[in-house]
Structure formats: structure tokens, C-alpha cells
Short mmCIF file of C-alpha atoms and ligand atoms in Angstrom, two decimals:
data_model
loop_
_atom_site.label_atom_id
_atom_site.label_comp_id
_atom_site.label_asym_id
_atom_site.label_seq_id
_atom_site.Cartn_x
_atom_site.Cartn_y
_atom_site.Cartn_z
CA GLU A 1 -69.05 -54.58 -77.48
CA GLU A 2 -65.24 -55.94 -77.79
CA GLU A 3 -64.16 -52.14 -77.90
CA LEU A 4 -66.62 -51.12 -75.53
CA LYS A 5 -65.10 -53.85 -73.36
CA SER A 6 -61.54 -52.77 -74.04
CA SER A 7 -61.89 -49.32 -73.13
CA ASN A 8 -63.93 -50.18 -70.07
CA GLU A 9 -60.62 -51.85 -68.88
CA GLU A 10 -58.53 -48.75 -70.14
CA LEU A 11 -60.64 -46.93 -67.78
CA LYS A 12 -60.40 -49.00 -65.23
CA GLU A 13 -56.43 -49.18 -65.47
CA LYS A 14 -56.64 -45.22 -65.62
CA ASN A 15 -58.84 -45.21 -62.63
CA GLU A 16 -56.46 -47.65 -60.17
CA MET A 17 -53.67 -45.13 -61.33
CA LEU A 18 -55.53 -42.10 -60.77
CA ALA A 19 -56.23 -43.71 -57.34
CA ASN A 20 -52.52 -44.59 -56.39
CA GLN A 21 -51.30 -41.00 -57.35
CA LYS A 22 -53.99 -39.91 -54.96
CA LYS A 23 -52.50 -42.10 -52.11
CA GLU A 24 -48.60 -41.33 -53.28
CA LEU A 25 -49.78 -37.40 -52.91
CA GLN A 26 -51.23 -37.81 -49.62
CA LYS A 27 -48.47 -39.59 -48.51
CA THR A 28 -45.98 -37.24 -49.57
CA LYS A 29 -48.15 -34.19 -47.87
CA GLU A 30 -48.57 -35.66 -44.62
CA LYS A 31 -44.65 -36.44 -44.56
CA ALA A 32 -44.47 -32.92 -45.48
CA GLU A 33 -46.52 -31.48 -42.68
CA GLU A 34 -44.62 -33.66 -40.19
CA SER A 35 -41.79 -32.58 -41.32
CA ASP A 36 -43.21 -28.84 -40.97
CA ARG A 37 -44.44 -30.06 -37.28
CA LEU A 38 -41.08 -31.45 -36.41
CA LYS A 39 -39.05 -28.25 -37.50
CA SER A 40 -41.49 -26.11 -35.32
CA VAL A 41 -40.72 -28.63 -32.26
CA PHE A 42 -37.49 -28.44 -32.80
CA LEU A 43 -36.66 -24.80 -33.12
CA ALA A 44 -38.91 -24.29 -29.81
CA ASN A 45 -37.06 -26.53 -28.05
CA MET A 46 -34.01 -25.10 -29.48
CA SER A 47 -34.80 -22.08 -28.78
CA HIS A 48 -35.40 -23.08 -24.78
CA GLU A 49 -32.08 -25.33 -25.06
CA ILE A 50 -30.38 -22.50 -26.25
CA ARG A 51 -31.85 -19.35 -24.13
CA THR A 52 -31.91 -21.08 -20.61
CA PRO A 53 -28.43 -22.11 -20.44
CA MET A 54 -27.70 -17.85 -21.85
CA ASN A 55 -30.05 -16.81 -19.42
CA GLY A 56 -27.88 -18.30 -16.23
CA ILE A 57 -24.57 -17.30 -18.64
CA ILE A 58 -25.85 -13.61 -18.88
CA GLY A 59 -27.61 -13.13 -15.31
CA PHE A 60 -24.91 -14.45 -12.95
CA ALA A 61 -22.21 -12.35 -15.05
CA GLU A 62 -24.27 -9.26 -14.49
CA LEU A 63 -24.46 -10.24 -10.96
CA LEU A 64 -21.15 -10.42 -10.72
CA THR A 65 -20.08 -7.11 -12.24
CA GLU A 66 -22.57 -5.40 -10.04
CA GLU A 67 -22.42 -6.13 -6.60
CA ASN A 68 -20.01 -7.25 -4.42
CA PHE A 69 -19.90 -11.36 -3.46
CA SER A 70 -17.36 -13.10 -0.99
CA VAL A 71 -14.80 -14.98 -3.06
CA LYS A 72 -16.21 -18.46 -2.31
CA GLU A 73 -19.88 -16.91 -3.74
CA SER A 74 -17.97 -15.62 -6.79
CA LYS A 75 -16.23 -18.63 -7.41
CA GLU A 76 -19.41 -20.75 -7.07
CA TYR A 77 -21.51 -18.40 -9.72
CA LEU A 78 -18.17 -18.40 -12.09
CA ARG A 79 -18.61 -22.24 -11.54
CA THR A 80 -21.91 -22.46 -12.97
CA ILE A 81 -21.14 -19.83 -15.86
CA TYR A 82 -18.12 -22.06 -16.97
CA SER A 83 -20.54 -25.30 -16.45
CA LEU A 84 -23.29 -23.41 -18.90
CA SER A 85 -21.20 -22.46 -21.12
CA GLN A 86 -20.05 -26.33 -21.69
CA ASN A 87 -23.88 -26.67 -22.54
CA LEU A 88 -23.83 -24.45 -24.75
CA LEU A 89 -21.14 -25.27 -26.87
CA GLN A 90 -22.38 -29.21 -26.80
CA ILE A 91 -25.62 -27.32 -28.57
CA ILE A 92 -23.47 -25.61 -31.22
CA ASP A 93 -20.96 -28.97 -31.63
CA ASP A 94 -24.40 -30.93 -32.17
CA ILE A 95 -25.61 -28.61 -34.82
CA ILE A 96 -22.65 -27.98 -36.61
CA ASP A 97 -22.24 -31.88 -36.83
CA ILE A 98 -25.98 -31.54 -38.30
CA ALA A 99 -24.97 -29.27 -40.88
CA LYS A 100 -21.57 -31.11 -41.82
CA ILE A 101 -23.44 -34.67 -41.82
CA GLU A 102 -25.90 -32.88 -44.55
CA ALA A 103 -23.42 -31.29 -46.22
CA ASN A 104 -21.41 -35.12 -46.71
CA GLN A 105 -18.86 -32.56 -44.82
CA LEU A 106 -18.19 -35.26 -42.04
CA LYS A 107 -14.81 -36.19 -42.35
CA ILE A 108 -13.29 -39.46 -40.51
CA SER A 109 -9.69 -39.09 -39.02
CA LYS A 110 -8.25 -42.79 -38.37
CA GLU A 111 -5.61 -43.80 -35.73
CA VAL A 112 -4.87 -46.68 -33.76
CA PHE A 113 -5.66 -46.90 -30.35
CA TYR A 114 -6.49 -49.10 -27.12
CA ILE A 115 -10.63 -49.51 -26.62
CA ASN A 116 -9.66 -49.50 -23.16
CA ASP A 117 -8.36 -46.69 -22.62
CA LEU A 118 -10.94 -44.80 -24.02
CA ILE A 119 -13.71 -46.89 -21.76
CA ASP A 120 -11.72 -46.11 -18.69
CA GLU A 121 -11.26 -42.15 -19.60
CA LEU A 122 -15.33 -42.19 -20.15
CA TYR A 123 -15.95 -44.16 -16.78
CA GLN A 124 -13.53 -41.01 -15.11
CA VAL A 125 -15.21 -37.96 -16.41
CA HIS A 126 -19.14 -39.71 -15.96
CA ASP A 127 -18.25 -41.23 -12.73
CA MET A 128 -17.10 -37.62 -11.39
CA ARG A 129 -20.02 -35.98 -12.74
CA LEU A 130 -22.66 -38.97 -11.01
CA ALA A 131 -20.56 -37.97 -7.73
CA GLN A 132 -21.42 -34.14 -8.45
CA SER A 133 -24.59 -34.61 -8.62
CA GLU A 134 -26.35 -35.84 -5.27
CA ILE A 135 -30.11 -36.57 -7.06
CA LYS A 136 -29.05 -39.85 -8.57
CA ASN A 137 -28.39 -43.36 -7.24
CA ILE A 138 -26.69 -44.46 -9.83
CA SER A 139 -23.79 -47.05 -10.29
CA LEU A 140 -21.50 -46.82 -13.00
CA LYS A 141 -20.21 -50.16 -14.33
CA VAL A 142 -17.25 -50.74 -17.81
CA TYR A 143 -16.98 -54.06 -19.38
CA LYS A 144 -13.73 -54.51 -20.80
CA PRO A 145 -12.50 -58.30 -21.47
CA LEU A 146 -10.08 -58.04 -23.18
CA ASN A 147 -5.70 -56.90 -21.98
CA ASN A 148 -4.88 -53.74 -23.89
CA GLU A 149 -3.17 -55.31 -25.97
CA LYS A 150 -5.91 -56.86 -27.58
CA SER A 151 -8.17 -54.17 -27.22
CA LYS A 152 -6.57 -52.20 -30.16
CA ILE A 153 -8.64 -50.55 -32.87
CA TYR A 154 -8.23 -48.61 -36.01
CA THR A 155 -10.84 -46.24 -35.95
CA ASP A 156 -11.65 -42.21 -35.39
CA LEU A 157 -10.88 -41.84 -31.76
CA THR A 158 -12.78 -38.77 -31.32
CA ARG A 159 -15.92 -39.60 -33.23
CA LEU A 160 -16.13 -42.67 -31.32
CA LYS A 161 -15.86 -40.83 -28.05
CA GLN A 162 -18.51 -38.73 -29.16
CA ILE A 163 -21.03 -41.97 -29.96
CA LEU A 164 -19.82 -43.52 -26.26
CA ASN A 165 -20.11 -40.04 -24.68
CA ASN A 166 -23.73 -39.27 -26.03
CA LEU A 167 -25.50 -42.77 -25.67
CA ILE A 168 -23.52 -42.53 -21.95
CA GLY A 169 -25.35 -38.98 -21.94
CA ASN A 170 -29.10 -40.29 -22.78
CA ALA A 171 -28.48 -43.64 -20.25
CA LEU A 172 -27.78 -40.79 -17.18
CA LYS A 173 -30.21 -38.37 -18.28
CA PHE A 174 -33.34 -40.89 -18.28
CA THR A 175 -32.39 -43.06 -15.43
CA GLN A 176 -33.24 -42.43 -11.75
CA GLN A 177 -31.68 -45.25 -10.12
CA GLY A 178 -30.14 -48.10 -10.98
CA ILE A 179 -27.05 -49.14 -12.97
CA ILE A 180 -25.72 -48.19 -16.37
CA GLU A 181 -23.06 -50.54 -17.81
CA PHE A 182 -20.77 -49.56 -20.80
CA GLY A 183 -17.97 -51.72 -22.77
CA TYR A 184 -16.89 -53.68 -25.63
CA LYS A 185 -16.85 -57.45 -26.76
CA LYS A 186 -15.26 -58.51 -30.13
CA SER A 187 -18.20 -60.20 -31.74
CA ASP A 188 -15.58 -62.12 -34.65
CA ALA A 189 -12.25 -61.40 -35.75
CA ASN A 190 -12.85 -58.09 -37.84
CA ASN A 191 -15.55 -56.60 -35.68
CA TRP A 192 -16.49 -54.70 -31.87
CA LEU A 193 -19.23 -54.59 -30.52
CA PHE A 194 -19.88 -51.70 -28.12
CA PHE A 195 -23.17 -51.18 -25.94
CA VAL A 196 -24.53 -49.04 -23.32
CA LYS A 197 -27.14 -50.43 -21.13
CA ASP A 198 -29.26 -48.63 -18.40
CA THR A 199 -32.26 -49.10 -15.85
CA GLY A 200 -34.07 -46.53 -16.65
CA ILE A 201 -37.58 -45.04 -18.25
CA GLY A 202 -37.28 -47.46 -21.56
CA ILE A 203 -38.35 -46.50 -24.72
CA PRO A 204 -41.96 -47.87 -26.26
CA LYS A 205 -41.32 -50.10 -29.25
CA GLU A 206 -43.31 -48.42 -31.37
CA LYS A 207 -40.93 -45.33 -30.69
CA GLN A 208 -37.32 -47.25 -31.17
CA ASN A 209 -37.39 -46.46 -34.31
CA GLU A 210 -37.93 -42.98 -35.16
CA ILE A 211 -36.09 -41.69 -32.39
CA PHE A 212 -32.62 -42.18 -34.67
CA GLU A 213 -34.71 -39.81 -36.78
CA ARG A 214 -33.61 -36.12 -36.59
CA PHE A 215 -35.61 -33.98 -34.05
CA ARG A 216 -37.61 -37.06 -32.93
CA ARG A 217 -37.77 -37.83 -29.48
CA VAL A 218 -40.35 -39.71 -27.31
CA ASP A 219 -42.07 -36.70 -25.16
CA GLU A 220 -41.98 -33.99 -27.45
CA SER A 221 -44.42 -32.03 -25.85
CA HIS A 222 -43.76 -28.71 -24.51
CA THR A 223 -43.83 -29.84 -20.89
CA SER A 224 -41.14 -32.69 -21.33
CA GLN A 225 -39.48 -32.69 -18.07
CA PHE A 226 -36.24 -33.89 -20.38
CA GLU A 227 -34.00 -31.27 -21.13
CA GLY A 228 -32.68 -31.71 -25.04
CA THR A 229 -33.13 -30.95 -28.66
CA GLY A 230 -33.89 -34.70 -30.56
CA LEU A 231 -30.38 -34.44 -32.74
CA GLY A 232 -27.69 -36.93 -30.19
CA LEU A 233 -28.98 -40.09 -31.82
CA SER A 234 -29.21 -38.87 -35.39
CA ILE A 235 -25.57 -37.91 -35.11
CA VAL A 236 -24.69 -41.15 -33.70
CA LYS A 237 -26.25 -42.99 -35.85
CA SER A 238 -25.06 -40.83 -38.92
CA LEU A 239 -21.40 -41.77 -37.30
CA VAL A 240 -21.69 -45.33 -36.52
CA GLU A 241 -22.41 -45.70 -40.11
CA LYS A 242 -19.38 -43.10 -41.57
CA LEU A 243 -17.28 -45.61 -39.78
CA GLY A 244 -18.86 -48.71 -40.95
CA GLY A 245 -20.97 -49.93 -38.69
CA LYS A 246 -24.61 -50.56 -37.16
CA ILE A 247 -26.96 -49.15 -34.37
CA TRP A 248 -29.90 -50.22 -32.75
CA LEU A 249 -31.32 -51.17 -29.63
CA GLU A 250 -33.66 -53.16 -27.48
CA SER A 251 -36.10 -51.69 -24.72
CA GLU A 252 -38.81 -52.32 -22.62
CA GLU A 253 -40.50 -49.77 -21.10
CA ALA A 254 -39.34 -48.73 -17.55
CA GLN A 255 -37.02 -51.48 -17.65
CA GLY A 256 -34.05 -49.32 -19.31
CA SER A 257 -32.60 -49.62 -22.34
CA GLU A 258 -29.68 -51.26 -24.74
CA PHE A 259 -28.11 -49.33 -27.18
CA TYR A 260 -25.73 -51.93 -29.64
CA PHE A 261 -23.41 -51.12 -31.90
CA THR A 262 -20.57 -52.70 -34.09
CA LEU A 263 -17.55 -51.31 -35.82
CA PRO A 264 -15.09 -53.04 -38.10
CA GLN A 265 -11.70 -53.41 -36.32
CA GLY A 266 -9.82 -51.68 -39.45
CA GLU A 267 -5.96 -52.71 -40.00
CA VAL A 268 -4.21 -52.32 -36.66
CA VAL A 269 -0.77 -53.74 -37.81
CA LYS A 270 0.53 -51.10 -39.68
CA ASN A 271 -0.05 -48.15 -37.48
CA SER A 272 1.31 -47.16 -34.07
CA VAL A 273 -0.97 -46.56 -30.98
CA SER A 274 -1.48 -43.27 -30.68
CA SER A 275 0.06 -41.90 -26.97
CA ARG A 276 -2.06 -40.75 -24.22
CA ALA A 277 -2.20 -37.02 -24.22
CA PRO A 278 0.24 -36.46 -21.00
CA LYS A 279 -0.88 -35.77 -17.57
CA VAL A 280 -0.96 -31.69 -17.28
CA PRO A 281 1.86 -30.67 -14.61
CA GLU A 282 0.23 -28.11 -12.73
CA LYS A 283 2.50 -25.27 -12.73
CA PHE A 284 4.81 -23.92 -16.30
CA ASN A 285 7.84 -22.08 -15.58
CA TRP A 286 8.76 -20.00 -19.14
CA LYS A 287 10.75 -17.59 -17.71
CA ASN A 288 13.24 -16.09 -20.22
CA LYS A 289 10.71 -17.58 -22.84
CA SER A 290 8.61 -14.95 -25.16
CA ILE A 291 5.62 -16.07 -27.44
CA LEU A 292 4.47 -14.03 -30.12
CA LEU A 293 0.55 -14.01 -30.20
CA ILE A 294 -1.35 -13.01 -33.66
CA GLU A 295 -4.38 -13.13 -32.39
CA ASP A 296 -7.33 -10.01 -33.49
CA ASP A 297 -10.10 -10.96 -30.82
CA ASP A 298 -9.66 -8.62 -28.10
CA VAL A 299 -10.97 -10.60 -25.33
CA SER A 300 -9.16 -13.83 -27.06
CA ARG A 301 -5.67 -11.95 -26.48
CA THR A 302 -6.48 -10.63 -22.84
CA LEU A 303 -7.43 -14.22 -21.82
CA LEU A 304 -4.38 -15.92 -22.86
CA LYS A 305 -2.35 -12.84 -21.32
CA LYS A 306 -3.75 -13.42 -18.22
CA ALA A 307 -3.22 -17.17 -18.62
CA PHE A 308 0.08 -17.14 -19.28
CA TYR A 309 1.13 -14.27 -17.04
CA ARG A 310 2.18 -16.53 -14.03
CA THR A 311 4.62 -18.56 -15.93
CA GLY A 312 7.03 -15.49 -16.34
CA VAL A 313 6.43 -15.77 -20.03
CA GLU A 314 7.11 -12.68 -22.17
CA ILE A 315 4.45 -11.83 -24.52
CA VAL A 316 4.41 -10.09 -27.91
CA ALA A 317 1.35 -9.46 -29.07
CA ALA A 318 0.13 -8.19 -32.68
CA SER A 319 -3.80 -7.88 -33.53
CA SER A 320 -2.96 -8.38 -38.00
CA GLY A 321 -0.72 -10.59 -39.76
CA GLU A 322 1.16 -7.96 -41.01
CA GLU A 323 1.93 -6.29 -37.28
CA GLY A 324 2.66 -10.07 -35.97
CA LEU A 325 5.38 -10.25 -38.68
CA GLN A 326 6.96 -7.10 -38.35
CA ALA A 327 6.71 -7.85 -34.60
CA PHE A 328 8.61 -10.68 -35.17
CA HIS A 329 11.30 -8.84 -37.00
CA SER A 330 11.92 -6.17 -34.68
CA ALA A 331 11.27 -8.53 -31.64
CA GLY A 332 15.27 -9.83 -29.86
CA ARG A 333 14.01 -13.27 -29.90
CA ILE A 334 10.92 -15.43 -29.98
CA ASP A 335 10.57 -19.06 -28.77
CA LEU A 336 7.18 -19.73 -30.50
CA ALA A 337 4.45 -18.29 -32.59
CA LEU A 338 0.92 -18.57 -31.19
CA VAL A 339 -1.33 -17.89 -34.70
CA ASP A 340 -5.11 -17.34 -35.31
CA ILE A 341 -6.32 -18.23 -38.61
CA ARG A 342 -9.16 -15.53 -39.54
CA LEU A 343 -6.90 -12.19 -39.71
CA PRO A 344 -7.48 -8.60 -41.19
CA GLY A 345 -5.41 -8.80 -44.11
CA MET A 346 -3.20 -11.73 -44.76
CA ASN A 347 -4.35 -14.94 -42.73
CA GLY A 348 -3.12 -17.23 -40.38
CA PHE A 349 -1.94 -19.59 -42.87
CA ASN A 350 0.07 -17.03 -45.02
CA VAL A 351 1.42 -15.85 -41.82
CA THR A 352 2.82 -18.90 -40.86
CA ARG A 353 4.35 -19.80 -44.27
CA GLU A 354 6.03 -16.12 -44.12
CA ILE A 355 7.71 -16.75 -40.31
CA ARG A 356 8.45 -20.61 -41.65
CA LYS A 357 10.77 -18.46 -44.63
CA ILE A 358 12.66 -16.83 -41.77
CA ASN A 359 12.94 -19.59 -39.07
CA PRO A 360 12.36 -23.09 -40.06
CA ASP A 361 12.28 -24.45 -36.41
CA LEU A 362 10.03 -22.01 -34.86
CA PRO A 363 7.54 -23.72 -32.86
CA ILE A 364 3.95 -22.74 -34.17
CA ILE A 365 0.59 -23.57 -32.88
CA ILE A 366 -2.35 -22.68 -35.13
CA GLN A 367 -5.71 -21.96 -33.12
CA THR A 368 -9.04 -21.45 -35.15
CA ALA A 369 -12.80 -21.36 -34.50
CA HIS A 370 -13.81 -22.51 -37.91
CA ALA A 371 -15.63 -25.90 -38.03
CA LEU A 372 -14.37 -27.72 -41.35
CA GLY A 373 -12.08 -30.39 -39.84
CA GLU A 374 -9.51 -29.45 -42.79
CA ASP A 375 -8.02 -26.38 -41.08
CA ARG A 376 -5.78 -28.84 -39.32
CA GLU A 377 -4.45 -30.11 -42.76
CA LYS A 378 -4.47 -26.92 -44.28
CA SER A 379 -2.19 -25.89 -40.79
CA ILE A 380 0.13 -28.88 -41.33
CA ASN A 381 0.68 -27.76 -45.07
CA ALA A 382 1.55 -24.07 -44.22
CA GLY A 383 4.01 -25.02 -42.05
CA ALA A 384 3.03 -24.84 -38.64
CA ASN A 385 3.44 -27.61 -35.82
CA GLN A 386 0.05 -28.44 -33.99
CA TYR A 387 -3.22 -27.00 -34.54
CA ILE A 388 -5.74 -26.19 -31.66
CA PRO A 389 -9.21 -25.46 -32.03
CA LYS A 390 -11.44 -23.23 -30.20
CA PRO A 391 -12.64 -22.51 -27.64
CA VAL A 392 -9.19 -23.17 -26.44
CA ASP A 393 -8.59 -25.73 -24.01
CA ILE A 394 -5.80 -23.52 -21.71
CA LYS A 395 -4.29 -26.31 -19.83
CA VAL A 396 -4.03 -28.45 -23.47
CA LEU A 397 -2.61 -25.18 -24.61
CA MET A 398 -0.38 -24.83 -22.01
CA SER A 399 0.63 -28.42 -21.75
CA MET A 400 1.35 -28.13 -25.84
CA ILE A 401 3.56 -25.12 -25.44
CA ASN A 402 5.24 -26.44 -22.62
CA SER A 403 6.36 -29.32 -24.60
CA TYR A 404 8.31 -27.09 -27.05
CA PHE A 405 10.17 -25.66 -23.88
CA ASN A 406 12.26 -28.24 -22.59
P1 LIG B 1 -32.35 -35.75 -27.22
O1 LIG B 1 -31.77 -36.42 -26.11
O2 LIG B 1 -31.88 -34.27 -27.21
O3 LIG B 1 -34.00 -35.55 -27.05
P2 LIG B 1 -31.78 -37.96 -28.67
O4 LIG B 1 -31.66 -37.66 -30.00
O5 LIG B 1 -30.23 -37.86 -27.88
O6 LIG B 1 -32.32 -36.64 -28.43
O7 LIG B 1 -32.58 -38.78 -27.99
C1 LIG B 1 -34.03 -38.70 -28.69
C2 LIG B 1 -34.97 -39.27 -27.61
O8 LIG B 1 -34.38 -40.83 -27.52
C3 LIG B 1 -35.42 -38.56 -26.53
O9 LIG B 1 -35.64 -37.73 -25.98
C4 LIG B 1 -35.77 -39.72 -25.75
O10 LIG B 1 -36.98 -39.84 -25.80
C5 LIG B 1 -35.22 -41.24 -26.34
N1 LIG B 1 -34.05 -41.88 -25.91
C6 LIG B 1 -32.51 -41.92 -25.75
N2 LIG B 1 -31.57 -42.65 -25.57
C7 LIG B 1 -32.90 -43.09 -24.22
C8 LIG B 1 -32.36 -43.77 -22.87
N3 LIG B 1 -31.12 -43.98 -22.40
N4 LIG B 1 -33.34 -44.44 -22.20
C9 LIG B 1 -34.55 -43.76 -22.41
N5 LIG B 1 -35.03 -42.80 -23.49
C10 LIG B 1 -34.24 -42.60 -24.46
#
């Protein structure tokens, strides 16, 4: 009897274990199915989000080549192409960020700056965008309680800008009328609290945690009236955490949403404040100057030649590293070199090193379409003065070049 009892106990235990295992397996299966479903939704969404702007870009470009429009009409279509391209670039940047986060390759580069400057810049950009859209009745407000000197922080400026831009972008997307307010305050000596509030559609309680997950959206149906991929908030969350902070939200359906995140102050004393980008003058005069342009992509070469045409600069163009070095030797005078990284044969870093051996003082700007952050460091190590990512913002590039010509 004793024996039977004990073996009965054992069997009971085993039974319980098996039941637990079954539960675990069931959970894993559900998770896998859910992730599968999310990926399908994501792919469908992504395809839609990429094809929609592409449709406009290809369509208008085709129209412009085939028919004769007035200058006014042509300019309007070109503006549309430009703005659709920016949307597309945003999606591509998001995908690259997600891949970097996944591969643990997200690099943080901290500097000291005034939060007030950043808030002002964001206000200007979004206020201008709001003014252009006549459908919405929204007023934009900022909250910056401290003076400039007290608003110093040591963190990654580009990433903080990306986080706020994303949250403000969402606030604008999901709000039809009312107020959008964003700003910061000091929560204690070592920490900042940032916020973005809107009076939009709000987020149901049961969805408030999951929208921070990749691909998750409140409305996951194909008929969702709001465009999006469901990547934004998951990137924002990873970025906030990478910068040492936390993010959360408070929201009532139909009342609005408030997103909050914290960031540590960082060491501000040791570092000097980064200067703001200089205002771009309208016209440059680079007569009697000469730029060596080493770039293998025909379109990029033509674009820069056209963009620089009005300055009067002479352009010595080459489509490979070797050709570039030859041109450098045979040209009478070169005042600046603009070098692409990925070139057939000798790459841009090595070309830069070779030029440096001959001329230690020549300003060299490297441009690249690579996604990884370390290109900047590699460029500087190879001896370049500056680095600019593609797609190149022509105005920024021109003011960069100009700073070496004065
Ligand atoms: P996307 O905007 O591309 O869908 P996000 O990750 O930025 O992706 O946001 C995920 C979801 O969270 C959105 O689809 C939306 O349902 C919800 N959401 C985010 N911000 C807001 C907001 N300010 N108001 C209402 N809903 C929001």
C-alpha cells in the first residue's frame, strides 16, 4: 500500500509537470503565431508605405518627362516628388535603425548642447508644417522653463531630436484639433523629464503597453485611416533606454495622449557647448576655386556639378580613386576634395590617405551612403576634415565647403 501510495504521488507530480509543459508549449505556439501574424501585417503595411510614395515619385517624374507643363505646375510636381522622397527616406531610416538595434550596433555619440535650442528648432519645423496643412486646427505650444545656460545637457543630440520628432509626428498624426505641447523640466539634479502631449484620439488602456512593441498599432486592420509601419515607438523606446532613460504614457480614449521620458543629465562641465549650424547664405561665390570630385555614381556627379554651377567653381571630376589621384597630380590647383567612400578599386579612405601624404592641409570632405555610424570616425582617422551622409543635403554641403573657402 505504501509503495502504491508513493508511486501514485510520483505519477501525480509527473502529471502536473506534463500539464505545465503543455501550457508552456501552448504559450510558445501562440507567441510564434502572433509574431507570424504581426510580420505579415508589417510586410503588408511596409509594402503599402513604400509603394505609395514611390507611386507618386515615379508617376510625377514620368509625367514631367513626357508632357509640357507651365513652370509653376512643374515646380509644384517637383515639390511633391521631393516631399514624397523625404517620406520614403524616413521609412528606410527606420528600417535601418531597427536592424541596428537588433544587431546591437546602435552607436551613441554624446555632446553638450542647450535643450532650449533643440526645442526652438523642433517648434519651427513642425509649426511650418502645420501652417502648410490647412486641414488641421491645431496650435503648437512649447514648455521650456529654464534659461539657456541652465538647459545644458550631455547626451546624443541627433537621437534626442529623433525621439522628440517621432513623438511630435505621432501627436500631429493622431490629432485633428486642439493643442500639441512639448517641452521639458528638470525632475531632480541629475535627471530631465521630457513630454509630448496632444488632444487627439487617445490610446485604449489595454493597448498602452503593446504599442511600444515592434509592428504594433492600435488599428492593425488594412482599413486603418492612419498611415504608418508600427516601428516608430519601438525605435523611440530603444533609443530612450540606450540613452539611460525610461519612457511611459498616460492616455484617455478620445481625450488625448501624453508621452513622457526621462534622460540623465550627463557630465556637462567638462565639455564645451556645440555650436549651432550656421545660417545658410543664399549665394556663394567660388570663382577661381577648384574642387576635386571623386564619385563613381553618374547621377551624384551630375547633381553636384549642377548644384555648384552658379558658384563659378571649377570642378575636376573623377569616377574612381586612381583616376582621382591622377587628376589631383595633374590639375594645376585644387582647393578642396570631395570624396565618396565606396569606389571601384581604391576606396575613399585610402584615396584620402594618399592625398594627405601629398598635401597635409587640403580640406577633404568624405561622403557616404553607408548606414553604419563608424564611417564618421574612419573618415576622420583617414585624414578627412569632414563627413557628410547621403542623401546629401545640398545646402548643408555648400555651407560646409564655403567654410573652407573663407
Ligand atoms: P506608426 O505611427 O507607424 O503606426 P508607432 O510605433 O509610432 O507606429 O505607433 C504605434 C501606434 O501607437 C500607432 O499606430 C497608434 O495606434 C498609436 N499611437 C502612437 N502615438 C499616438 C498618439 N499620439 N495618439 C494616439 N495613438 C498613438
